[in-house]
Every structure is written in C-alpha cells, then in structure tokens.
PDB file of C-alpha atoms in Angstrom:
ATOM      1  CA  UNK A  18    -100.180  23.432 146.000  1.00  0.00           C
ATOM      2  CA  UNK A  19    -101.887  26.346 144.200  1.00  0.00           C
ATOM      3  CA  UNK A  20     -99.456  26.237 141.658  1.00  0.00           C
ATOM      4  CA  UNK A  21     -99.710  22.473 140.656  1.00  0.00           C
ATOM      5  CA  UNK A  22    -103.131  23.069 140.657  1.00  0.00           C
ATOM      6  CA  UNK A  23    -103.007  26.207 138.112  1.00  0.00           C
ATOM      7  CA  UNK A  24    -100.642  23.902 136.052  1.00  0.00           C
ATOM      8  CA  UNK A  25    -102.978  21.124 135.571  1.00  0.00           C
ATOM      9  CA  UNK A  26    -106.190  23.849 134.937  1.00  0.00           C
ATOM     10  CA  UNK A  27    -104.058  25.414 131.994  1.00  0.00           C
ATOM     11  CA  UNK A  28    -101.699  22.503 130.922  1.00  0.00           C
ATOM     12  CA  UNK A  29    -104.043  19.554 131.250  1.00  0.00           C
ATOM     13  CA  UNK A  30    -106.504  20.643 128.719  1.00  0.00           C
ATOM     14  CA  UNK A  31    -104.245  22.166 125.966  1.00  0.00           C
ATOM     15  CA  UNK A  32    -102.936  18.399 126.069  1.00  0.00           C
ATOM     16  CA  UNK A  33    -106.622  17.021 125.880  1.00  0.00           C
ATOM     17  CA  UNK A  34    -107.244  19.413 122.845  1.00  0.00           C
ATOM     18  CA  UNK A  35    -104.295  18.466 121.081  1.00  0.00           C
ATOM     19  CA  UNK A  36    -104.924  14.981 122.083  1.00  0.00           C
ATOM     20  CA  UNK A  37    -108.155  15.496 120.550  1.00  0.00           C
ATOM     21  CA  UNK A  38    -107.253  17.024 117.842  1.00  0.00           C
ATOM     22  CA  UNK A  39    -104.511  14.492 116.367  1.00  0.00           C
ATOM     23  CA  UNK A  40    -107.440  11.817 117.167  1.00  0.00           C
ATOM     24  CA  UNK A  41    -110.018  13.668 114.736  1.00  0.00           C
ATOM     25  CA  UNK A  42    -106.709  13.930 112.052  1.00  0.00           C
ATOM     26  CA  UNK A  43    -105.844  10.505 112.609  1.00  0.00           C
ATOM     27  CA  UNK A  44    -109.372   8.575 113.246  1.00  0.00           C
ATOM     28  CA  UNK A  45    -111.140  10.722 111.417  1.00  0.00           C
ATOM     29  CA  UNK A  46    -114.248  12.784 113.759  1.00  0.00           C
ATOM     30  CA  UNK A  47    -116.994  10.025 114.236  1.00  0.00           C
ATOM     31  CA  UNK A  48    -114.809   7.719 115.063  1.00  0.00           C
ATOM     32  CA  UNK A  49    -112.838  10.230 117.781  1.00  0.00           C
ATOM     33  CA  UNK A  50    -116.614  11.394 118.827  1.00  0.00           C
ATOM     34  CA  UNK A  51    -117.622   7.946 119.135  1.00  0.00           C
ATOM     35  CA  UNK A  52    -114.875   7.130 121.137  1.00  0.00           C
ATOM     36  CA  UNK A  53    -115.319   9.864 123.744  1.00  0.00           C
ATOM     37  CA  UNK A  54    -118.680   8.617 123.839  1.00  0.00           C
ATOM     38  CA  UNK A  55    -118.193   5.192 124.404  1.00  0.00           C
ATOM     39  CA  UNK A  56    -115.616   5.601 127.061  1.00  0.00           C
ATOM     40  CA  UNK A  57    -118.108   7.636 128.550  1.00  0.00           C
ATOM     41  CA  UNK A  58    -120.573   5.182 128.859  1.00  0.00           C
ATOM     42  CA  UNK A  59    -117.997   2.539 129.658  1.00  0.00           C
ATOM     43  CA  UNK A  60    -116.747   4.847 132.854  1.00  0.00           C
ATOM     44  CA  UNK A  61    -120.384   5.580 133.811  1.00  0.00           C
ATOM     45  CA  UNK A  62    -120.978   1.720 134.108  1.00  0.00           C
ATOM     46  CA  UNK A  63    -117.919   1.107 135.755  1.00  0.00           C
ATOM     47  CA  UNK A  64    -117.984   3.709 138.335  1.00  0.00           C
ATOM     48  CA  UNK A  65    -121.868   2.708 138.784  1.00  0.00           C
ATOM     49  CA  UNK A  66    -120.677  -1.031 139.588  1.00  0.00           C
ATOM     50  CA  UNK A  67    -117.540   0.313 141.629  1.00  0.00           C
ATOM     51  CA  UNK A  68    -119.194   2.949 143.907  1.00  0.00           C
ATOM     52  CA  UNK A  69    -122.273   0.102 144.600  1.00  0.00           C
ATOM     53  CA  UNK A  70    -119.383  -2.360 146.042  1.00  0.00           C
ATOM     54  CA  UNK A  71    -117.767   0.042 147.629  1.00  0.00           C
ATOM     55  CA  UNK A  72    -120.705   1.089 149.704  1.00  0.00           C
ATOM     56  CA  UNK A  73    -121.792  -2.558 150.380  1.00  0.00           C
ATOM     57  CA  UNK A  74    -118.257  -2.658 151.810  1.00  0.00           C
ATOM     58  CA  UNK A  75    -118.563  -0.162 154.032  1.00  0.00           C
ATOM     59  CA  UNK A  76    -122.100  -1.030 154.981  1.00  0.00           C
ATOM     60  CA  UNK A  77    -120.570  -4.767 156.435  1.00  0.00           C
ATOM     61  CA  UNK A  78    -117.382  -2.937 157.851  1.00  0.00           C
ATOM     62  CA  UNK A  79    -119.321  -0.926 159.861  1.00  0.00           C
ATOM     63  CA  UNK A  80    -122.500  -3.698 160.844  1.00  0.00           C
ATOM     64  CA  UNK A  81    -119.197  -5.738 162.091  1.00  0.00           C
ATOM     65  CA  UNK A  82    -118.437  -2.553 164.166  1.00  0.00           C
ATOM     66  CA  UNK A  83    -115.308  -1.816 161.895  1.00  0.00           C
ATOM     67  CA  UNK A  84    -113.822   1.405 161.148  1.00  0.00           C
ATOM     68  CA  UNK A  85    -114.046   1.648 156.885  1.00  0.00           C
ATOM     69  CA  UNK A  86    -111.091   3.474 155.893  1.00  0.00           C
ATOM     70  CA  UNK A  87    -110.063   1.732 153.286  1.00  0.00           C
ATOM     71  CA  UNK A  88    -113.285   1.563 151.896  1.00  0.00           C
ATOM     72  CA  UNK A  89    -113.874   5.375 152.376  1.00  0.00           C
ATOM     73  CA  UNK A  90    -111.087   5.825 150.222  1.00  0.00           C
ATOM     74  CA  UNK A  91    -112.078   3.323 147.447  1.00  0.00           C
ATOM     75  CA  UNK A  92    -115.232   5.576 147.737  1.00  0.00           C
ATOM     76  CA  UNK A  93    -112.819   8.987 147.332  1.00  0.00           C
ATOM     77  CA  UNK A  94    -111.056   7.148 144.507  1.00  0.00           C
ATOM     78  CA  UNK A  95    -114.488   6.195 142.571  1.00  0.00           C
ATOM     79  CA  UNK A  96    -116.121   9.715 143.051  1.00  0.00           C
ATOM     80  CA  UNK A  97    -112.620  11.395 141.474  1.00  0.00           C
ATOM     81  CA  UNK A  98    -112.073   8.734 138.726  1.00  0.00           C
ATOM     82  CA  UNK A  99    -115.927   9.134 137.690  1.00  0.00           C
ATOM     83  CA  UNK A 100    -116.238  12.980 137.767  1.00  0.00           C
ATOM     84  CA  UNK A 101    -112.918  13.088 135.743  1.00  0.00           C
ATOM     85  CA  UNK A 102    -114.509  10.318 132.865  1.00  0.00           C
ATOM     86  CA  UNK A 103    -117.227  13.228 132.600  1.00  0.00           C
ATOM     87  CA  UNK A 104    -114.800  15.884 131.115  1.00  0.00           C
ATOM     88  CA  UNK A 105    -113.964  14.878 127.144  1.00  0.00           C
ATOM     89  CA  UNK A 106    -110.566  13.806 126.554  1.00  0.00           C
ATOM     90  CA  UNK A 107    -108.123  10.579 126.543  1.00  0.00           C
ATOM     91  CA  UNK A 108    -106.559  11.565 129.338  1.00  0.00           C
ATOM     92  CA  UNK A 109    -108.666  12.488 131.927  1.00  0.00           C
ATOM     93  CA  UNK A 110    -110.290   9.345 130.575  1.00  0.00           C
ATOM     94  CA  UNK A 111    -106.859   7.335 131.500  1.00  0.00           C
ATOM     95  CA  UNK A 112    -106.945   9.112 134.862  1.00  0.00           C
ATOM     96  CA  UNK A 113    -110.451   8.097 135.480  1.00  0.00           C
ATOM     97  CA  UNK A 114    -110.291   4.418 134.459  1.00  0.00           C
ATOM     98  CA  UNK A 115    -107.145   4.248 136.826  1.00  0.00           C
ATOM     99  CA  UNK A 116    -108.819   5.599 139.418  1.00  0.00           C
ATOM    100  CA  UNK A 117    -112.123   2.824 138.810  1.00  0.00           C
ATOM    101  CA  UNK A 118    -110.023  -0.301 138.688  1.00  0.00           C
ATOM    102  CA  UNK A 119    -109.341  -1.327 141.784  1.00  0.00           C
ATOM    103  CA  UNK A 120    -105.936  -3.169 140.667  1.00  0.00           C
ATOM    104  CA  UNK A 121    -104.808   0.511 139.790  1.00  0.00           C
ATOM    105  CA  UNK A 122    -106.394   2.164 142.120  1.00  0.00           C
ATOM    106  CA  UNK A 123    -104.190   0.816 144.962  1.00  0.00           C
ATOM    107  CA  UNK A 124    -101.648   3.589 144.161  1.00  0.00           C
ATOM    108  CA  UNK A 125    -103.343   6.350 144.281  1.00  0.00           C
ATOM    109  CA  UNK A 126    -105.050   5.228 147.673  1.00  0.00           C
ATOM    110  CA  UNK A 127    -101.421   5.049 149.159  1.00  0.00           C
ATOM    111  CA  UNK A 128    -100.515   8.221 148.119  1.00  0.00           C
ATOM    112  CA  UNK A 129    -103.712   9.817 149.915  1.00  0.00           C
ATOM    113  CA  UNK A 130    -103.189   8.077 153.236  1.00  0.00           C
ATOM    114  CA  UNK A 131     -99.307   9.640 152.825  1.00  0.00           C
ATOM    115  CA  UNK A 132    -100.929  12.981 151.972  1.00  0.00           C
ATOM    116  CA  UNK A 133    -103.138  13.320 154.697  1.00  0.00           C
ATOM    117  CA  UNK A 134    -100.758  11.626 157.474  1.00  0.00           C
ATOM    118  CA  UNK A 135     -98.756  14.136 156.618  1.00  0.00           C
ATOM    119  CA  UNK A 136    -100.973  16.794 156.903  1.00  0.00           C
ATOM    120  CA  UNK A 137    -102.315  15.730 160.100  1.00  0.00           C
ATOM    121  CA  UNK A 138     -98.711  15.065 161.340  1.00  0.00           C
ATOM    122  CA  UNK A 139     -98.121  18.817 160.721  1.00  0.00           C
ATOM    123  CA  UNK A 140    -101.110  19.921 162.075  1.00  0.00           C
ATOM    124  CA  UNK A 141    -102.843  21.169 159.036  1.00  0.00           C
ATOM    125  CA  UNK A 142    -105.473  18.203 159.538  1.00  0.00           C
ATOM    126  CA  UNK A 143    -107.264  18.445 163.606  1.00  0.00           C
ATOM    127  CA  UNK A 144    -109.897  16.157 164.689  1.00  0.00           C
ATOM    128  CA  UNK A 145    -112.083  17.158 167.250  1.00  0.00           C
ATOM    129  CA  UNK A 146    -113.782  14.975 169.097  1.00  0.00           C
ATOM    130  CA  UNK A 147    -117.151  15.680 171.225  1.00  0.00           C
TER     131      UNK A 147
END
C-alpha cells in the first residue's frame, strides 16, 4: 500500500505539471489560471451543496432509527473529492468532480465497502463494542 501511495505522491504531480504546462502552451496562462480558478470555485460550490445533502441524509436515516452507511460514505466520498479540487491541476480536478457527482461517485463507494470488508474479513479492521 505504501508503495502505491509513494507512486501517486511522485507520479501524480509531475503529470499535473506537465498537464499544466501544455495548458499554459496551448491556452495561453490566463486562460489556464482562470481555469484552475474557476474549477475551483465550481468544486467548492459543488462539494458545499453535496456535503449539505449528504448530512440531511444522514440526519433522517438516523431520526428513522436507521443505520447511515451509505450516507457516511457519500460523506467520505465528498470530503476526498473536495480536498483533492483544492490542489491545482486537471486531474486531481477530474478526480474530485468524480468523487462530487453522485452518478460517478457510485464506483468509488463500491470499491470502499470491498476495501474495508476485506480488511475487516482479515482482521486488520476490529470493532469493539462496550
């Protein structure tokens, strides 16, 4: 796992500056600047109207005495997707919009529930109750 990680710290932004870099060539800079910016403010928004839903959501779940998993991981999903549309670049920018849309977000919430049943299936994850 620590090596995927390292990957992404050193590979993942080389890509963003390059990215970034054919933009400015291509665009020209105010146009690449004022793109980062507007995405920016376009995430901030969306992740604003996202994460309010979301906690509605789990506010009703749980007044109806409901267990909000799903929800929790909308929430998971929305916190990710909004810290990554922080960080300049297109494609943490992709990553982040992904994670914000809840059509597209679906994915990504599967493959966490198969993560962690995994995890606790191996024991790595224990819950301990009082």
């Amino acid at each position: 796992m620590f090596r995927i990680l390292l990957l992404f710290i050193i590979i993942v932004p080389a890509l963003e500056i390059a990215l970034l870099l054919l933009s400015g060539r291509t665009l020209g800079l105010i146009p690449t600047v004022l793109l980062i910016i507007g995405t920016g403010i376009l995430g901030a928004w969306l992740a604003r109207k996202e994460g309010a839903e979301t906690i509605q959501k789990v506010n009703r779940q749980m007044q109806t005495g409901q267990m909000p998993g799903d929800a929790i991981l909308d929430g998971l999903c929305i916190l990710v997707g909004g810290i990554v549309l922080l960080t300049p670049g297109f494609i943490t920018d992709a990553v982040g919009f992904l994670l914000l849309i809840p059509a597209t977000r679906k994915p990504f919430k599967r493959w966490i529930k198969k993560f962690l049943e995994r995890r606790i299936n191996n024991g790595q994850f224990m819950f301990i109750r009082r």
